[in-house]
Amino acid sequence: MYAMVCTAPFTLEWQPLHLPPLGPRDVLIHLSQTGICPSDVRVYVGKSSSTKLPKILGHETVGQVVEVGREVVSVKPGQWVVPDGIIKCGCCAACRKARSNKCQRVRYASGAYGQAMIVPETNVYPLHETTPLPAATFTEPLACVLRGERMLRITPGETALIVGCGPIGLLHLQVAKRFGARVLVADLKRDRLDKALSLGADVALDPQRPLREAVLAETDGYGADVAVVAFGSARLVESAAEALAYGGRLNIFAGVHPKDSLSIDPNLIHYNELVITGSADHTPLDYAEALNLIERGLVQVLPLISDVIPLRDLQRGFEIVQAQQGLKVIVEVNPDLVR
Ligand SMILES: [Zn+2]
Ligand SMILES: [Zn+2]
């Protein structure tokens, strides 16, 4: 077993993979495919201050159980599963307040640009027999999206604005539709807007017009009831806030790097009764619900895949994501491991 290890910024090395011994409640999974997340690319280009190198990156994955510890009861060797490589402690203050996505003693399994991973049984989510493996790799990003969408408390018939139609925005749009919203999408790239329309967006806003003006034109001058900013930009957050209706809710979903500040008139929030929130990461509940949506076909994920590359070409995959050339890039971690 091997892994592509990020040893320093812009440096990936093909190295033998060493995993810890299997504990009684652990599951050894051979990984099949892993999606590239922009957060992996941020580490690769040296723009993440919180991640220590060397490290095996990658966390959007799917694989097959190979071995289980003697106390494991819920999965067996041979089963296809989605592992969650973020291991929560279960007993810190955040975990006990149902915010395990912010676990204060979190541990990380070895990354998913390695050919195998060990996680506790509690972090293993079995797949239905018919679920396509690449679809299952979207469980993690969709879990984050679901968490963010739930915070907006969309009611049927409301208008949702999705700013940014990369893979994450395209997931938000579909979840907002499932919650009953009419969805307006904004992006500068025509091909991304077209993809959003093909996935059910009601209106693609004209990229040439200021966001507020374009939203007002589509809402009888009233504004959007909810907005998600799925592109890391403080300016876009300001524009989205100005496009909200009375009582509008806004989720700052994408991290903003490098650090920046918002300039929003407090009276806009006060008089218009706006709610501005953020969301990050996921809980086990989000994970299970996300996989359920994928397996029931309630969210289309396969059309989001633009490139499939071998693990050895990980650098090229990072470059595609960095340049926003495609949408989701899937890495074949073990090309022989298919079903
Ligand atoms: Zn991710
Ligand atoms: Zn915890």
Short mmCIF file of C-alpha atoms and ligand atoms in Angstrom, two decimals:
data_model
loop_
_atom_site.label_atom_id
_atom_site.label_comp_id
_atom_site.label_asym_id
_atom_site.label_seq_id
_atom_site.Cartn_x
_atom_site.Cartn_y
_atom_site.Cartn_z
CA MET A 1 0.00 0.00 0.00
CA TYR A 2 1.21 3.46 -0.95
CA ALA A 3 0.22 7.07 -0.41
CA MET A 4 0.83 10.43 -2.00
CA VAL A 5 2.27 12.37 0.92
CA CYS A 6 2.33 16.17 0.92
CA THR A 7 5.81 16.67 2.42
CA ALA A 8 6.09 20.43 1.85
CA PRO A 9 4.14 23.06 -0.12
CA PHE A 10 3.94 22.07 -3.81
CA THR A 11 5.66 18.74 -3.05
CA LEU A 12 3.96 15.34 -3.25
CA GLU A 13 5.88 12.12 -2.66
CA TRP A 14 4.86 8.55 -3.46
CA GLN A 15 5.69 6.68 -0.24
CA PRO A 16 4.87 3.33 1.36
CA LEU A 17 1.84 3.67 3.64
CA HIS A 18 2.29 2.72 7.28
CA LEU A 19 -0.90 2.31 9.29
CA PRO A 20 -1.20 1.77 13.06
CA PRO A 21 -2.17 -1.71 14.34
CA LEU A 22 -5.89 -2.50 14.14
CA GLY A 23 -7.64 -1.92 17.49
CA PRO A 24 -10.55 -4.12 18.67
CA ARG A 25 -13.15 -1.59 17.44
CA ASP A 26 -11.30 -0.50 14.30
CA VAL A 27 -11.99 -1.20 10.66
CA LEU A 28 -9.33 -1.44 7.92
CA ILE A 29 -10.61 -0.11 4.60
CA HIS A 30 -8.89 -0.23 1.24
CA LEU A 31 -9.83 2.99 -0.54
CA SER A 32 -11.10 3.05 -4.10
CA GLN A 33 -11.71 6.70 -5.00
CA THR A 34 -11.24 10.08 -3.34
CA GLY A 35 -12.63 13.47 -4.36
CA ILE A 36 -10.38 16.53 -4.29
CA CYS A 37 -11.59 19.22 -1.89
CA PRO A 38 -10.39 22.83 -2.29
CA SER A 39 -9.23 22.62 1.34
CA ASP A 40 -6.70 19.93 0.30
CA VAL A 41 -5.41 22.26 -2.40
CA ARG A 42 -5.08 25.09 0.10
CA VAL A 43 -2.74 22.94 2.20
CA TYR A 44 -0.82 21.84 -0.90
CA VAL A 45 -0.14 25.43 -1.98
CA GLY A 46 1.03 26.32 1.54
CA LYS A 47 -1.90 28.55 2.46
CA SER A 48 -3.16 26.61 5.48
CA SER A 49 -1.54 27.72 8.71
CA SER A 50 -3.30 25.05 10.80
CA THR A 51 -2.07 21.95 8.92
CA LYS A 52 1.35 20.50 9.76
CA LEU A 53 3.31 18.76 7.01
CA PRO A 54 4.20 16.04 6.07
CA LYS A 55 0.62 14.80 5.81
CA ILE A 56 -1.52 12.54 3.65
CA LEU A 57 -4.42 14.77 2.61
CA GLY A 58 -7.84 13.73 1.28
CA HIS A 59 -11.11 13.14 3.12
CA GLU A 60 -13.89 12.55 0.52
CA THR A 61 -13.60 8.85 -0.04
CA VAL A 62 -15.10 5.38 -0.47
CA GLY A 63 -13.64 1.92 -0.10
CA GLN A 64 -14.01 -1.73 0.86
CA VAL A 65 -13.67 -3.24 4.32
CA VAL A 66 -10.70 -5.62 4.44
CA GLU A 67 -10.37 -6.46 8.12
CA VAL A 68 -12.30 -5.68 11.30
CA GLY A 69 -11.24 -5.68 14.96
CA ARG A 70 -12.67 -8.46 17.17
CA GLU A 71 -15.35 -6.24 18.78
CA VAL A 72 -16.72 -4.82 15.51
CA VAL A 73 -20.31 -5.95 14.88
CA SER A 74 -21.84 -3.66 12.22
CA VAL A 75 -19.61 -4.25 9.18
CA LYS A 76 -17.84 -7.25 7.64
CA PRO A 77 -14.90 -7.68 5.28
CA GLY A 78 -15.99 -7.25 1.67
CA GLN A 79 -18.57 -4.56 2.41
CA TRP A 80 -18.36 -1.22 0.57
CA VAL A 81 -18.39 1.77 2.88
CA VAL A 82 -17.79 5.48 3.25
CA PRO A 83 -15.33 6.13 6.09
CA ASP A 84 -15.37 9.43 7.97
CA GLY A 85 -11.71 10.12 8.76
CA ILE A 86 -12.53 12.79 11.36
CA ILE A 87 -12.70 10.99 14.69
CA LYS A 88 -14.62 12.87 17.35
CA CYS A 89 -13.96 12.28 21.05
CA GLY A 90 -17.63 12.15 22.04
CA CYS A 91 -17.08 13.64 25.49
CA CYS A 92 -15.75 17.22 25.14
CA ALA A 93 -18.04 20.22 25.73
CA ALA A 94 -18.72 20.65 22.00
CA CYS A 95 -19.53 16.95 21.48
CA ARG A 96 -21.90 17.03 24.45
CA LYS A 97 -23.69 20.08 23.07
CA ALA A 98 -24.47 18.30 19.76
CA ARG A 99 -21.70 20.21 18.00
CA SER A 100 -19.29 17.36 17.44
CA ASN A 101 -18.33 19.05 14.15
CA LYS A 102 -16.37 21.35 16.47
CA CYS A 103 -14.96 18.54 18.69
CA GLN A 104 -12.18 19.96 20.83
CA ARG A 105 -10.21 16.68 20.96
CA VAL A 106 -10.67 15.61 17.36
CA ARG A 107 -8.29 13.05 15.83
CA TYR A 108 -7.69 12.41 12.16
CA ALA A 109 -7.31 9.07 10.41
CA SER A 110 -4.60 8.73 7.81
CA GLY A 111 -5.67 10.71 4.70
CA ALA A 112 -7.57 9.40 1.71
CA TYR A 113 -4.79 9.98 -0.85
CA GLY A 114 -3.39 6.83 0.71
CA GLN A 115 -4.55 3.42 -0.46
CA ALA A 116 -5.93 2.36 2.93
CA MET A 117 -7.36 3.89 6.08
CA ILE A 118 -8.20 2.71 9.60
CA VAL A 119 -11.18 4.26 11.38
CA PRO A 120 -13.31 3.23 14.35
CA GLU A 121 -16.49 1.29 13.53
CA THR A 122 -18.55 4.35 14.53
CA ASN A 123 -17.03 6.26 11.59
CA VAL A 124 -17.99 3.68 8.96
CA TYR A 125 -21.12 4.15 6.80
CA PRO A 126 -22.10 1.06 4.72
CA LEU A 127 -23.36 1.54 1.16
CA HIS A 128 -26.32 0.00 -0.62
CA GLU A 129 -25.33 -2.57 -3.22
CA THR A 130 -26.24 -0.36 -6.16
CA THR A 131 -24.65 2.94 -5.09
CA PRO A 132 -21.98 4.02 -7.60
CA LEU A 133 -18.64 4.37 -5.83
CA PRO A 134 -17.86 7.86 -7.21
CA ALA A 135 -21.26 9.08 -5.98
CA ALA A 136 -20.42 7.94 -2.46
CA THR A 137 -17.31 10.15 -2.36
CA PHE A 138 -19.66 13.15 -2.19
CA THR A 139 -20.93 12.14 1.26
CA GLU A 140 -18.50 14.43 3.10
CA PRO A 141 -19.04 17.64 1.10
CA LEU A 142 -22.80 17.03 1.02
CA ALA A 143 -22.79 16.52 4.80
CA CYS A 144 -21.25 19.99 5.22
CA VAL A 145 -23.79 21.45 2.78
CA LEU A 146 -26.76 19.83 4.55
CA ARG A 147 -25.63 21.26 7.86
CA GLY A 148 -25.44 24.72 6.30
CA GLU A 149 -28.80 24.45 4.57
CA ARG A 150 -30.58 23.29 7.73
CA MET A 151 -29.38 26.41 9.54
CA LEU A 152 -31.25 28.53 6.99
CA ARG A 153 -34.60 26.94 7.93
CA ILE A 154 -35.97 27.25 4.41
CA THR A 155 -39.75 26.92 4.07
CA PRO A 156 -41.39 25.89 0.77
CA GLY A 157 -41.86 28.75 -1.66
CA GLU A 158 -39.05 30.91 -0.35
CA THR A 159 -36.40 32.27 -2.70
CA ALA A 160 -32.83 31.08 -2.18
CA LEU A 161 -29.78 32.76 -3.68
CA ILE A 162 -26.71 30.59 -4.20
CA VAL A 163 -23.54 32.58 -4.86
CA GLY A 164 -20.83 30.44 -6.47
CA CYS A 165 -21.66 27.41 -8.64
CA GLY A 166 -18.63 25.20 -8.04
CA PRO A 167 -19.29 21.68 -6.72
CA ILE A 168 -20.35 23.02 -3.32
CA GLY A 169 -22.76 25.63 -4.74
CA LEU A 170 -24.27 22.96 -7.01
CA LEU A 171 -24.94 20.80 -3.94
CA HIS A 172 -26.47 23.74 -2.04
CA LEU A 173 -28.75 24.49 -4.96
CA GLN A 174 -30.09 20.94 -5.01
CA VAL A 175 -30.65 20.74 -1.24
CA ALA A 176 -32.39 24.14 -1.28
CA LYS A 177 -34.68 22.83 -4.04
CA ARG A 178 -35.46 19.74 -1.93
CA PHE A 179 -36.40 22.04 0.96
CA GLY A 180 -38.89 23.73 -1.39
CA ALA A 181 -37.04 26.89 -2.39
CA ARG A 182 -37.06 28.68 -5.71
CA VAL A 183 -33.34 28.95 -6.45
CA LEU A 184 -31.44 31.80 -8.08
CA VAL A 185 -27.79 31.09 -8.89
CA ALA A 186 -24.90 33.51 -9.40
CA ASP A 187 -21.48 32.83 -10.87
CA LEU A 188 -19.17 34.58 -13.30
CA LYS A 189 -18.68 31.41 -15.40
CA ARG A 190 -21.34 30.63 -17.99
CA ASP A 191 -20.60 26.88 -18.01
CA ARG A 192 -21.14 26.72 -14.26
CA LEU A 193 -24.46 28.58 -14.56
CA ASP A 194 -25.55 26.16 -17.29
CA LYS A 195 -24.66 23.22 -15.07
CA ALA A 196 -26.72 24.79 -12.26
CA LEU A 197 -29.72 25.18 -14.58
CA SER A 198 -29.39 21.54 -15.68
CA LEU A 199 -29.46 20.51 -11.99
CA GLY A 200 -32.69 22.38 -11.28
CA ALA A 201 -31.82 26.03 -10.62
CA ASP A 202 -34.79 28.24 -11.51
CA VAL A 203 -32.88 31.33 -12.61
CA ALA A 204 -29.25 31.97 -13.58
CA LEU A 205 -28.55 35.60 -12.73
CA ASP A 206 -26.83 37.80 -15.30
CA PRO A 207 -23.16 38.00 -14.24
CA GLN A 208 -22.90 41.45 -15.82
CA ARG A 209 -25.42 42.99 -13.40
CA PRO A 210 -24.75 43.95 -9.77
CA LEU A 211 -25.99 41.08 -7.56
CA ARG A 212 -28.61 43.11 -5.66
CA GLU A 213 -30.09 44.52 -8.85
CA ALA A 214 -30.22 41.09 -10.50
CA VAL A 215 -31.88 39.51 -7.44
CA LEU A 216 -34.43 42.33 -7.06
CA ALA A 217 -35.33 41.99 -10.75
CA GLU A 218 -36.18 38.32 -10.18
CA THR A 219 -38.10 38.81 -6.92
CA ASP A 220 -40.51 41.68 -7.73
CA GLY A 221 -38.14 44.03 -5.96
CA TYR A 222 -38.35 42.09 -2.68
CA GLY A 223 -35.02 40.25 -2.36
CA ALA A 224 -33.96 36.70 -1.51
CA ASP A 225 -35.23 35.02 1.66
CA VAL A 226 -32.01 33.08 2.09
CA ALA A 227 -28.54 33.25 0.60
CA VAL A 228 -25.50 30.98 0.66
CA VAL A 229 -22.09 32.33 -0.22
CA ALA A 230 -20.19 29.30 -1.50
CA PHE A 231 -17.16 31.21 -2.70
CA GLY A 232 -14.62 32.60 -0.24
CA SER A 233 -14.94 36.35 -0.69
CA ALA A 234 -15.86 39.05 1.81
CA ARG A 235 -17.10 41.28 -1.04
CA LEU A 236 -19.53 38.56 -2.16
CA VAL A 237 -20.84 38.25 1.42
CA GLU A 238 -21.53 42.01 1.44
CA SER A 239 -23.28 41.85 -1.93
CA ALA A 240 -25.36 38.85 -0.89
CA ALA A 241 -26.42 40.60 2.35
CA GLU A 242 -27.63 43.58 0.29
CA ALA A 243 -29.71 41.25 -1.88
CA LEU A 244 -31.67 39.80 1.08
CA ALA A 245 -35.36 40.36 1.79
CA TYR A 246 -36.70 41.43 5.22
CA GLY A 247 -35.90 38.63 7.66
CA GLY A 248 -33.38 37.23 5.19
CA ARG A 249 -30.88 34.59 6.38
CA LEU A 250 -27.39 34.35 5.01
CA ASN A 251 -24.87 31.53 5.43
CA ILE A 252 -21.20 32.34 4.95
CA PHE A 253 -20.39 28.80 3.83
CA ALA A 254 -16.92 29.25 2.31
CA GLY A 255 -13.90 30.21 4.39
CA VAL A 256 -12.23 33.44 3.26
CA HIS A 257 -8.47 33.09 2.65
CA PRO A 258 -6.45 35.20 3.02
CA LYS A 259 -8.18 36.74 6.02
CA ASP A 260 -10.44 39.70 5.24
CA SER A 261 -13.05 41.92 6.94
CA LEU A 262 -16.67 42.64 6.19
CA SER A 263 -18.08 46.09 5.74
CA ILE A 264 -21.82 45.87 6.30
CA ASP A 265 -24.06 48.72 7.45
CA PRO A 266 -25.39 47.57 10.86
CA ASN A 267 -28.67 49.29 10.02
CA LEU A 268 -29.12 46.90 7.12
CA ILE A 269 -29.04 43.99 9.60
CA HIS A 270 -31.05 45.84 12.27
CA TYR A 271 -33.88 47.35 10.25
CA ASN A 272 -34.18 44.47 7.80
CA GLU A 273 -34.01 41.85 10.60
CA LEU A 274 -31.29 39.87 8.87
CA VAL A 275 -29.70 36.74 10.30
CA ILE A 276 -26.08 36.22 9.28
CA THR A 277 -24.55 32.87 10.10
CA GLY A 278 -21.85 30.45 9.05
CA SER A 279 -21.41 26.71 9.07
CA ALA A 280 -18.43 24.42 8.88
CA ASP A 281 -17.75 20.69 8.89
CA HIS A 282 -20.31 18.06 9.85
CA THR A 283 -21.65 15.78 12.54
CA PRO A 284 -22.34 12.02 12.19
CA LEU A 285 -26.02 12.91 11.70
CA ASP A 286 -25.15 15.14 8.72
CA TYR A 287 -23.01 12.32 7.31
CA ALA A 288 -25.74 9.69 7.50
CA GLU A 289 -28.34 12.05 6.02
CA ALA A 290 -26.03 13.08 3.19
CA LEU A 291 -25.37 9.48 2.19
CA ASN A 292 -29.10 8.81 2.34
CA LEU A 293 -29.84 11.70 -0.05
CA ILE A 294 -27.21 10.40 -2.49
CA GLU A 295 -28.43 6.80 -2.31
CA ARG A 296 -32.06 7.80 -2.82
CA GLY A 297 -31.14 9.92 -5.81
CA LEU A 298 -32.49 13.08 -4.16
CA VAL A 299 -29.26 14.93 -4.93
CA GLN A 300 -27.47 14.35 -8.25
CA VAL A 301 -23.72 14.13 -7.72
CA LEU A 302 -22.30 12.26 -10.72
CA PRO A 303 -22.88 15.26 -13.09
CA LEU A 304 -20.52 17.24 -10.85
CA ILE A 305 -17.52 15.07 -11.80
CA SER A 306 -15.38 16.69 -14.50
CA ASP A 307 -12.15 14.67 -14.26
CA VAL A 308 -11.01 11.25 -13.06
CA ILE A 309 -7.27 10.86 -12.55
CA PRO A 310 -4.89 8.25 -11.10
CA LEU A 311 -3.39 8.82 -7.64
CA ARG A 312 0.06 9.29 -9.15
CA ASP A 313 -1.30 12.37 -11.01
CA LEU A 314 -2.58 14.04 -7.84
CA GLN A 315 -0.58 17.17 -8.56
CA ARG A 316 -2.41 17.62 -11.87
CA GLY A 317 -5.72 17.14 -10.05
CA PHE A 318 -4.79 19.87 -7.56
CA GLU A 319 -3.89 22.17 -10.46
CA ILE A 320 -7.27 21.60 -12.12
CA VAL A 321 -9.12 22.47 -8.90
CA GLN A 322 -6.86 25.45 -8.19
CA ALA A 323 -7.46 26.88 -11.67
CA GLN A 324 -11.23 26.15 -11.42
CA GLN A 325 -10.94 24.43 -14.79
CA GLY A 326 -13.37 21.64 -14.06
CA LEU A 327 -15.78 20.83 -11.26
CA LYS A 328 -15.12 17.84 -9.00
CA VAL A 329 -11.94 15.89 -9.65
CA ILE A 330 -12.02 12.24 -8.56
CA VAL A 331 -8.76 10.44 -7.80
CA GLU A 332 -8.56 6.69 -8.43
CA VAL A 333 -6.65 5.62 -5.36
CA ASN A 334 -6.69 1.87 -6.07
CA PRO A 335 -7.65 1.49 -9.77
CA ASP A 336 -8.19 -2.27 -9.36
CA LEU A 337 -10.61 -1.83 -6.47
CA VAL A 338 -13.95 -1.54 -8.26
CA ARG A 339 -17.28 -3.30 -8.09
ZN ZN B 1 -14.08 18.43 1.74
ZN ZN B 2 -15.25 16.06 21.27
#
